[in-house]
Amino acid sequence: MLPITFRRFMRPVLFKLALIALVAALAGQAWGARAGWMTASGLLLLYVLGFVVAIYRTIRWLEASQRRDAVDAPVGEWNSIAAVLYKARKTEAAYRAELDRSVTQLREVLERMPDGVVIVDASMLIQWLNPMAEQHLGLARKDVGLRLTNLVREPAFIDALTASGDSVASVPVRLKTGRVVVLQTIPFSPTQSLIVTRDVSEADRLDTMRRDFIANVSHELRTPLTVLSGFLELASPSAPISVQHLELMRTEALRMQRLIDDLLVLSRLESTAAPSQEDHVALSPLAQRAVDLARALSAGRHEIRVESMPADLRGAEREIESALTNLVTNAVRYTPAGGKITVRGELDDDGIALVVKDDGVGIAAEHIPRLTERFYRVDKSRSRDTGGTGLGLAIVKHVVLRHQGRLDVSSQLGEGSEFRLWFPRQRVVLHEPVREPEPLVVS
Ligand code: ADP
């Protein structure tokens, strides 16, 4: 549309006024001055009435265009006015749509952020919050308008909120939702602030695990070291260490040795995700070797049977052997003399399980989920007396996980236990079928 100018706007107006003057002059000429004036007044009146109708039509058209109804646009000079108004409205609508789009986009970004975001005013009234903030702080959409510090009342949270406002390094806060979060307060207007929460529960859990692990290892090493250094302190040239004490020192040194060996195995297993080798593992001889070791440990106190294996496996032979040996020696250590221990393989469509079953002391149900935790022991003194490090089942679990398998435990206190090392179908190597000798055809 061409820009409106005074000349362009005035041209039709002047043309109509000139036409009225001409018609009035002609009427005056024909019927006298009075008739001329009356014609001029009548035509001017009509022109003004035309204006009024045009104003009405313009308003109607503007209203209709707001509702997007189809109504004819006003004509004449009013058309230019309507066009200007219409253009202004369209520009404003486009601007508003753009603004709406930006706000929606910004809101979507904030909604999907992995961090929690809460907008609060100067008196901590919640103005907006995203779903992550709801999860982190145990809040809900309906809490908008309420005071944040009334909803999350833990003193640690309030302290962290105050501290984070001064940009002090974020301190992790443990909330009653069970989560550990760090906070950051970012003022973005004189009366509004953004509170950003980040969930660090997993990092905190790993940190706690690391600290517990170091504490446990230190504790496990301290006991034998105390015994060793105690005997060494007592020894002097006049009172040499007795054979009995030397034997005790040897036992403690061996305990430390076993602990360090197991720690090294665990760290090796943890440092790589997949087994170091993919051997064809012949399970029957492997089970036989594990059982031979267990028989040596049992020294004839148990009846230990091994059945032939229905298939072989693909995996790291050393790892699988160490897992099975751990299970069979555990069976010996936790089964009183006279007990029975069986090792067998079970093959089905899903995979193969190496099963170690004993009729020993058994394990109460509440301990079963925790057995594979490092240093978790049901009966501490029995574990120690039989040379346990508390790491055996942790090693077993790592080995099966690295072979995409799992460790299943079922047990009844006082009745015995069954440990199953399960490996998936893709790791099973079926035995070659025994070929029947071809019949001799005599022609
Ligand atoms: P440990 O060196 O103490 O034996 P493990 O990790 O091998 O450590 O086993 C963890 C705990 O599981 C043991 O302390 C023991 O209480 C329990 N446990 C393991 N195997 C058996 C079993 N066959 N019968 C009963 N309890 C067992």
XYZ file of C-alpha atoms and ligand atoms in Angstrom:
470
model
C 0.000 0.000 0.000
C 1.283 3.465 -0.935
C 2.001 5.812 2.021
C -0.810 8.253 2.598
C -0.052 11.909 1.716
C -2.070 15.046 2.318
C -2.599 15.546 -1.427
C -3.714 11.986 -2.018
C -6.065 12.134 0.975
C -7.543 15.533 0.015
C -8.008 14.853 -3.702
C -11.383 12.930 -3.492
C -12.650 15.314 -0.745
C -11.926 18.393 -2.862
C -13.365 16.641 -5.920
C -16.675 15.955 -4.109
C -16.849 19.515 -2.691
C -16.163 20.911 -6.158
C -18.902 18.678 -7.602
C -21.387 19.946 -4.927
C -20.404 23.563 -5.693
C -20.840 22.951 -9.456
C -24.274 21.288 -9.096
C -25.393 24.078 -6.680
C -24.153 26.773 -9.125
C -26.036 25.140 -12.009
C -29.193 24.914 -9.875
C -28.734 28.586 -8.916
C -28.385 29.531 -12.544
C -31.472 27.593 -13.555
C -33.875 28.321 -10.656
C -32.390 31.288 -8.852
C -29.964 31.882 -5.957
C -32.264 30.398 -3.327
C -32.556 27.104 -5.172
C -28.760 27.127 -5.589
C -28.164 27.526 -1.799
C -30.763 24.872 -0.990
C -29.114 22.404 -3.406
C -25.701 23.148 -1.854
C -27.085 22.616 1.708
C -28.889 19.410 0.676
C -25.810 17.933 -1.024
C -23.532 18.938 1.911
C -26.006 17.264 4.289
C -25.887 14.138 2.141
C -22.072 14.316 2.171
C -22.012 14.572 6.003
C -24.527 11.700 6.254
C -22.235 9.732 3.959
C -19.403 10.470 6.438
C -21.467 9.199 9.374
C -22.342 5.990 7.505
C -18.669 5.565 6.533
C -17.580 6.012 10.194
C -20.114 3.352 11.201
C -18.911 0.970 8.454
C -15.280 1.554 9.379
C -15.935 0.695 13.035
C -17.910 -2.382 11.988
C -15.143 -3.459 9.644
C -12.457 -2.967 12.294
C -14.453 -5.005 14.778
C -15.140 -7.698 12.202
C -11.497 -7.894 11.154
C -10.587 -8.436 14.815
C -12.954 -11.424 14.817
C -11.686 -12.353 11.333
C -15.290 -12.092 9.947
C -15.714 -11.199 6.290
C -17.224 -7.703 6.104
C -16.765 -5.324 3.147
C -14.082 -2.732 3.723
C -15.260 0.890 3.914
C -14.924 2.880 0.722
C -13.625 6.331 -0.159
C -11.371 8.294 2.153
C -12.420 6.077 5.020
C -10.797 3.199 3.233
C -7.395 4.863 3.707
C -8.068 5.401 7.403
C -9.170 1.797 7.788
C -6.119 0.592 5.846
C -3.745 2.501 8.153
C -5.501 1.141 11.237
C -5.550 -2.346 9.767
C -1.830 -2.230 8.984
C -1.026 -1.047 12.503
C -3.113 -3.832 13.943
C -1.439 -6.460 11.719
C 2.018 -5.261 12.735
C 1.021 -5.391 16.369
C -0.465 -8.889 15.973
C 2.710 -10.135 14.271
C 4.814 -8.596 17.018
C 2.624 -10.172 19.676
C 2.783 -13.601 17.966
C 6.583 -13.314 17.841
C 6.642 -12.380 21.515
C 4.331 -15.304 22.358
C 6.573 -17.666 20.409
C 9.684 -16.458 22.258
C 7.978 -16.747 25.650
C 6.701 -20.269 24.824
C 10.144 -21.290 23.616
C 11.814 -19.912 26.721
C 9.270 -21.627 28.935
C 9.776 -24.940 27.128
C 13.537 -24.659 27.559
C 13.106 -23.962 31.268
C 10.522 -26.778 31.595
C 12.888 -29.320 30.062
C 16.053 -28.219 31.798
C 17.798 -30.986 33.748
C 18.162 -28.480 36.593
C 15.335 -27.244 38.780
C 14.330 -23.597 38.290
C 12.146 -21.578 40.696
C 11.335 -17.900 40.145
C 10.688 -16.105 43.428
C 9.942 -12.507 44.323
C 11.748 -10.458 46.962
C 9.735 -12.073 49.767
C 10.399 -15.623 48.491
C 6.885 -16.106 47.076
C 7.033 -18.648 44.261
C 6.072 -17.150 40.888
C 6.942 -20.046 38.629
C 8.734 -23.393 38.866
C 9.681 -26.159 36.453
C 8.974 -29.909 36.864
C 12.581 -30.631 37.921
C 12.300 -28.105 40.761
C 9.074 -29.859 41.813
C 10.962 -33.170 41.959
C 14.084 -31.789 43.636
C 12.289 -29.808 46.322
C 9.122 -31.932 46.718
C 6.881 -29.091 45.456
C 3.869 -28.974 43.098
C 2.423 -26.551 40.519
C -0.223 -25.519 43.043
C 2.519 -24.113 45.307
C 2.850 -21.080 43.024
C 2.026 -18.027 45.125
C 3.208 -19.670 48.377
C 6.389 -18.845 50.237
C 9.241 -21.194 49.270
C 10.819 -21.081 52.717
C 7.510 -22.180 54.285
C 7.322 -25.208 52.015
C 10.945 -26.362 52.250
C 11.764 -25.707 55.856
C 14.981 -27.641 56.394
C 17.463 -25.251 58.083
C 20.222 -26.546 55.766
C 18.135 -25.449 52.749
C 17.455 -21.978 54.201
C 21.162 -21.572 55.049
C 22.176 -22.688 51.561
C 19.653 -20.268 50.054
C 21.140 -17.378 51.987
C 24.690 -18.479 51.226
C 24.033 -19.065 47.514
C 22.596 -15.539 47.236
C 26.047 -14.207 48.068
C 27.547 -16.446 45.351
C 29.305 -18.549 47.977
C 30.420 -21.922 46.549
C 27.359 -24.192 46.517
C 27.018 -26.537 49.460
C 25.169 -29.836 48.908
C 21.938 -30.010 50.944
C 20.254 -33.298 51.848
C 16.489 -32.761 51.659
C 13.663 -34.787 53.148
C 12.801 -35.890 49.585
C 15.939 -38.048 49.935
C 17.768 -36.004 47.321
C 21.005 -34.131 47.674
C 20.896 -30.824 45.775
C 23.108 -27.783 45.342
C 21.494 -24.357 44.995
C 22.329 -21.180 43.188
C 20.386 -17.929 43.477
C 20.554 -15.563 40.502
C 18.816 -12.183 40.955
C 17.501 -11.015 37.561
C 15.463 -7.946 38.491
C 15.306 -5.786 41.625
C 12.373 -7.884 42.875
C 12.853 -11.309 41.286
C 15.391 -14.111 41.578
C 15.979 -17.396 39.860
C 16.804 -20.298 42.171
C 18.554 -23.096 40.309
C 18.760 -26.536 41.948
C 21.037 -29.322 40.719
C 20.589 -32.940 41.812
C 23.934 -34.326 43.004
C 22.481 -37.412 44.764
C 24.343 -39.850 42.495
C 27.687 -38.059 42.903
C 27.034 -37.906 46.652
C 26.220 -41.642 46.738
C 29.441 -42.457 44.873
C 31.367 -40.201 47.209
C 29.873 -41.935 50.254
C 30.658 -45.337 48.689
C 34.248 -44.262 48.084
C 34.636 -43.024 51.656
C 33.028 -46.191 53.085
C 35.280 -48.303 50.897
C 38.443 -46.560 52.089
C 37.264 -46.807 55.708
C 36.500 -50.533 55.248
C 39.831 -51.341 53.602
C 41.680 -49.427 56.328
C 39.743 -51.282 58.986
C 40.343 -54.675 57.336
C 44.095 -53.991 57.097
C 44.390 -52.555 60.587
C 43.287 -55.729 62.385
C 46.030 -58.024 61.022
C 48.593 -55.215 61.219
C 47.770 -54.663 64.914
C 48.397 -58.364 65.595
C 51.678 -58.331 63.680
C 53.031 -55.155 65.242
C 51.878 -56.299 68.733
C 53.933 -59.486 68.509
C 56.898 -57.635 67.026
C 56.852 -55.102 69.869
C 56.821 -57.886 72.455
C 59.782 -59.613 70.818
C 63.278 -58.841 72.049
C 66.642 -60.652 71.893
C 65.949 -62.062 75.327
C 62.356 -63.118 74.445
C 62.208 -64.276 70.823
C 58.819 -64.809 69.139
C 57.358 -68.200 69.976
C 56.445 -70.711 67.258
C 52.793 -70.306 68.221
C 52.963 -66.527 67.801
C 54.836 -66.913 64.538
C 51.993 -69.123 63.299
C 49.452 -66.419 64.254
C 51.567 -63.786 62.483
C 51.683 -65.955 59.378
C 47.876 -66.302 59.394
C 47.441 -62.528 59.669
C 49.987 -61.850 56.921
C 48.117 -64.311 54.692
C 44.845 -62.534 55.469
C 46.366 -59.240 54.290
C 47.748 -60.938 51.219
C 44.320 -62.371 50.315
C 42.649 -59.015 50.876
C 45.098 -57.233 48.603
C 44.793 -59.966 45.961
C 40.988 -59.636 45.985
C 41.190 -55.830 45.839
C 43.476 -56.075 42.809
C 41.080 -58.528 41.101
C 38.140 -56.173 41.758
C 39.962 -53.135 40.466
C 41.010 -55.044 37.330
C 37.401 -56.132 36.760
C 36.145 -52.586 37.270
C 38.663 -50.903 35.028
C 37.262 -52.483 31.842
C 33.631 -53.012 30.874
C 34.054 -56.182 28.815
C 35.898 -59.437 29.530
C 39.559 -59.241 28.563
C 39.291 -62.380 26.439
C 36.644 -64.366 24.613
C 37.821 -67.956 25.151
C 35.940 -71.133 24.481
C 35.527 -72.168 28.121
C 35.146 -75.919 28.601
C 32.864 -75.988 31.631
C 33.289 -79.624 32.764
C 37.060 -79.417 33.432
C 36.599 -75.907 34.874
C 33.972 -77.154 37.354
C 36.218 -80.109 38.168
C 39.146 -77.791 39.016
C 36.902 -75.623 41.245
C 35.621 -78.720 43.024
C 39.165 -80.061 43.522
C 40.092 -76.823 45.277
C 36.948 -77.001 47.405
C 37.717 -80.634 48.348
C 41.198 -79.597 49.475
C 39.628 -76.872 51.642
C 36.999 -79.244 52.994
C 39.595 -81.902 53.842
C 36.973 -84.609 53.598
C 34.433 -82.946 55.870
C 31.856 -82.536 53.067
C 30.408 -84.584 50.295
C 31.102 -82.585 47.122
C 29.623 -83.721 43.790
C 30.049 -82.290 40.330
C 27.803 -83.188 37.410
C 28.925 -83.027 33.808
C 28.058 -79.770 32.065
C 25.418 -79.706 29.280
C 27.303 -77.068 27.207
C 30.336 -74.776 27.189
C 30.675 -71.016 27.348
C 32.324 -68.169 25.502
C 34.033 -65.700 27.828
C 37.081 -65.012 29.954
C 38.091 -68.405 31.366
C 40.096 -67.054 34.320
C 37.235 -64.812 35.407
C 34.575 -67.527 35.162
C 36.801 -70.001 36.997
C 37.459 -67.493 39.795
C 33.684 -66.820 40.127
C 32.773 -70.512 40.319
C 35.663 -71.239 42.707
C 34.464 -68.431 44.965
C 30.965 -69.950 45.099
C 32.158 -73.521 45.738
C 34.635 -72.511 48.440
C 31.926 -70.349 50.057
C 29.669 -73.416 50.084
C 32.386 -75.332 51.952
C 33.018 -72.456 54.393
C 29.339 -71.955 55.231
C 28.330 -75.626 55.417
C 28.965 -77.580 58.600
C 30.901 -80.850 58.423
C 28.888 -83.698 56.916
C 27.011 -81.368 54.561
C 26.422 -81.939 50.828
C 27.534 -79.619 48.044
C 26.590 -80.046 44.384
C 27.830 -78.222 41.271
C 25.772 -78.615 38.095
C 24.899 -76.869 34.860
C 21.362 -76.117 33.652
C 20.800 -75.331 29.981
C 17.576 -73.895 28.556
C 16.497 -71.708 25.622
C 17.546 -68.473 27.361
C 21.051 -69.484 28.436
C 23.040 -71.578 30.832
C 23.308 -71.482 34.642
C 26.188 -72.823 36.742
C 24.511 -73.841 39.991
C 26.233 -74.350 43.339
C 23.944 -75.821 45.977
C 24.699 -76.561 49.613
C 22.730 -77.645 52.675
C 24.689 -75.350 54.996
C 23.820 -72.516 57.366
C 21.688 -70.637 54.818
C 21.048 -66.885 54.694
C 18.090 -64.922 56.106
C 16.043 -63.172 53.385
C 16.904 -59.627 54.522
C 20.629 -60.193 53.868
C 20.295 -61.605 50.347
C 20.007 -58.299 48.412
C 23.168 -56.985 50.106
C 25.438 -60.038 49.762
C 27.338 -58.671 46.759
C 28.207 -55.374 48.476
C 31.890 -55.104 49.241
C 32.734 -56.229 52.798
C 29.123 -57.189 53.530
C 29.149 -60.220 55.767
C 26.208 -61.940 57.417
C 28.294 -63.667 60.047
C 31.487 -61.649 60.568
C 33.319 -64.091 62.798
C 32.576 -67.125 60.586
C 33.784 -65.199 57.545
C 37.012 -64.194 59.323
C 37.647 -67.621 60.867
C 37.370 -69.248 57.452
C 39.698 -66.710 55.817
C 37.022 -64.608 54.077
C 37.785 -61.136 52.761
C 34.146 -60.051 52.303
C 34.895 -59.388 48.624
C 34.198 -62.827 47.099
C 30.594 -62.253 45.977
C 31.397 -58.689 44.822
C 33.958 -60.271 42.472
C 31.430 -62.916 41.353
C 28.819 -60.256 40.556
C 31.283 -58.216 38.517
C 32.328 -61.265 36.525
C 28.761 -62.221 35.540
C 27.781 -58.631 34.736
C 30.770 -58.356 32.410
C 29.427 -61.451 30.639
C 25.893 -59.950 30.394
C 24.742 -62.484 32.971
C 23.506 -62.272 36.554
C 23.898 -63.881 39.946
C 20.716 -65.314 41.515
C 20.693 -66.377 45.161
C 18.000 -68.390 46.891
C 18.437 -69.496 50.456
C 16.632 -70.582 53.601
C 18.143 -69.975 57.012
C 19.325 -73.304 58.420
C 18.404 -75.209 55.230
C 21.101 -74.244 52.744
C 21.680 -71.999 49.752
C 21.702 -72.083 45.974
C 23.856 -69.673 43.961
C 23.234 -69.527 40.190
C 25.684 -67.937 37.763
C 23.509 -67.303 34.717
C 24.920 -66.530 31.245
C 22.801 -65.567 28.219
C 22.163 -67.699 25.141
C 24.690 -65.850 22.950
C 27.495 -67.018 25.253
C 26.512 -70.706 25.149
C 28.629 -73.050 23.039
C 26.773 -76.310 22.406
C 28.739 -79.561 22.487
C 29.362 -81.134 19.093
C 26.807 -83.965 18.634
C 28.498 -87.350 18.834
C 28.496 -88.718 15.279
C 27.180 -92.265 14.813
C 29.719 -94.294 12.789
C 28.493 -94.621 9.178
C 27.124 -98.167 8.493
C 29.452 -100.185 6.361
C 27.732 -100.874 3.072
C 28.904 -104.045 1.453
C 27.959 -104.228 -2.148
P 33.246 -63.693 52.653
O 34.654 -63.566 52.323
O 32.864 -63.066 53.932
O 32.742 -65.078 52.504
P 31.643 -63.174 50.320
O 31.476 -61.941 49.547
O 32.149 -64.368 49.620
O 32.504 -62.788 51.568
O 30.222 -63.534 50.951
C 29.486 -62.536 51.604
C 28.672 -63.130 52.724
O 27.656 -63.968 52.176
C 29.471 -64.027 53.624
O 30.067 -63.292 54.670
C 28.414 -64.987 54.135
O 27.808 -64.440 55.275
C 27.394 -65.055 53.021
N 27.519 -66.297 52.232
C 28.193 -66.460 51.068
N 28.060 -67.720 50.588
C 27.292 -68.366 51.466
C 26.767 -69.706 51.544
N 27.043 -70.652 50.606
N 25.991 -70.027 52.600
C 25.696 -69.098 53.542
N 26.159 -67.833 53.536
C 26.932 -67.459 52.515
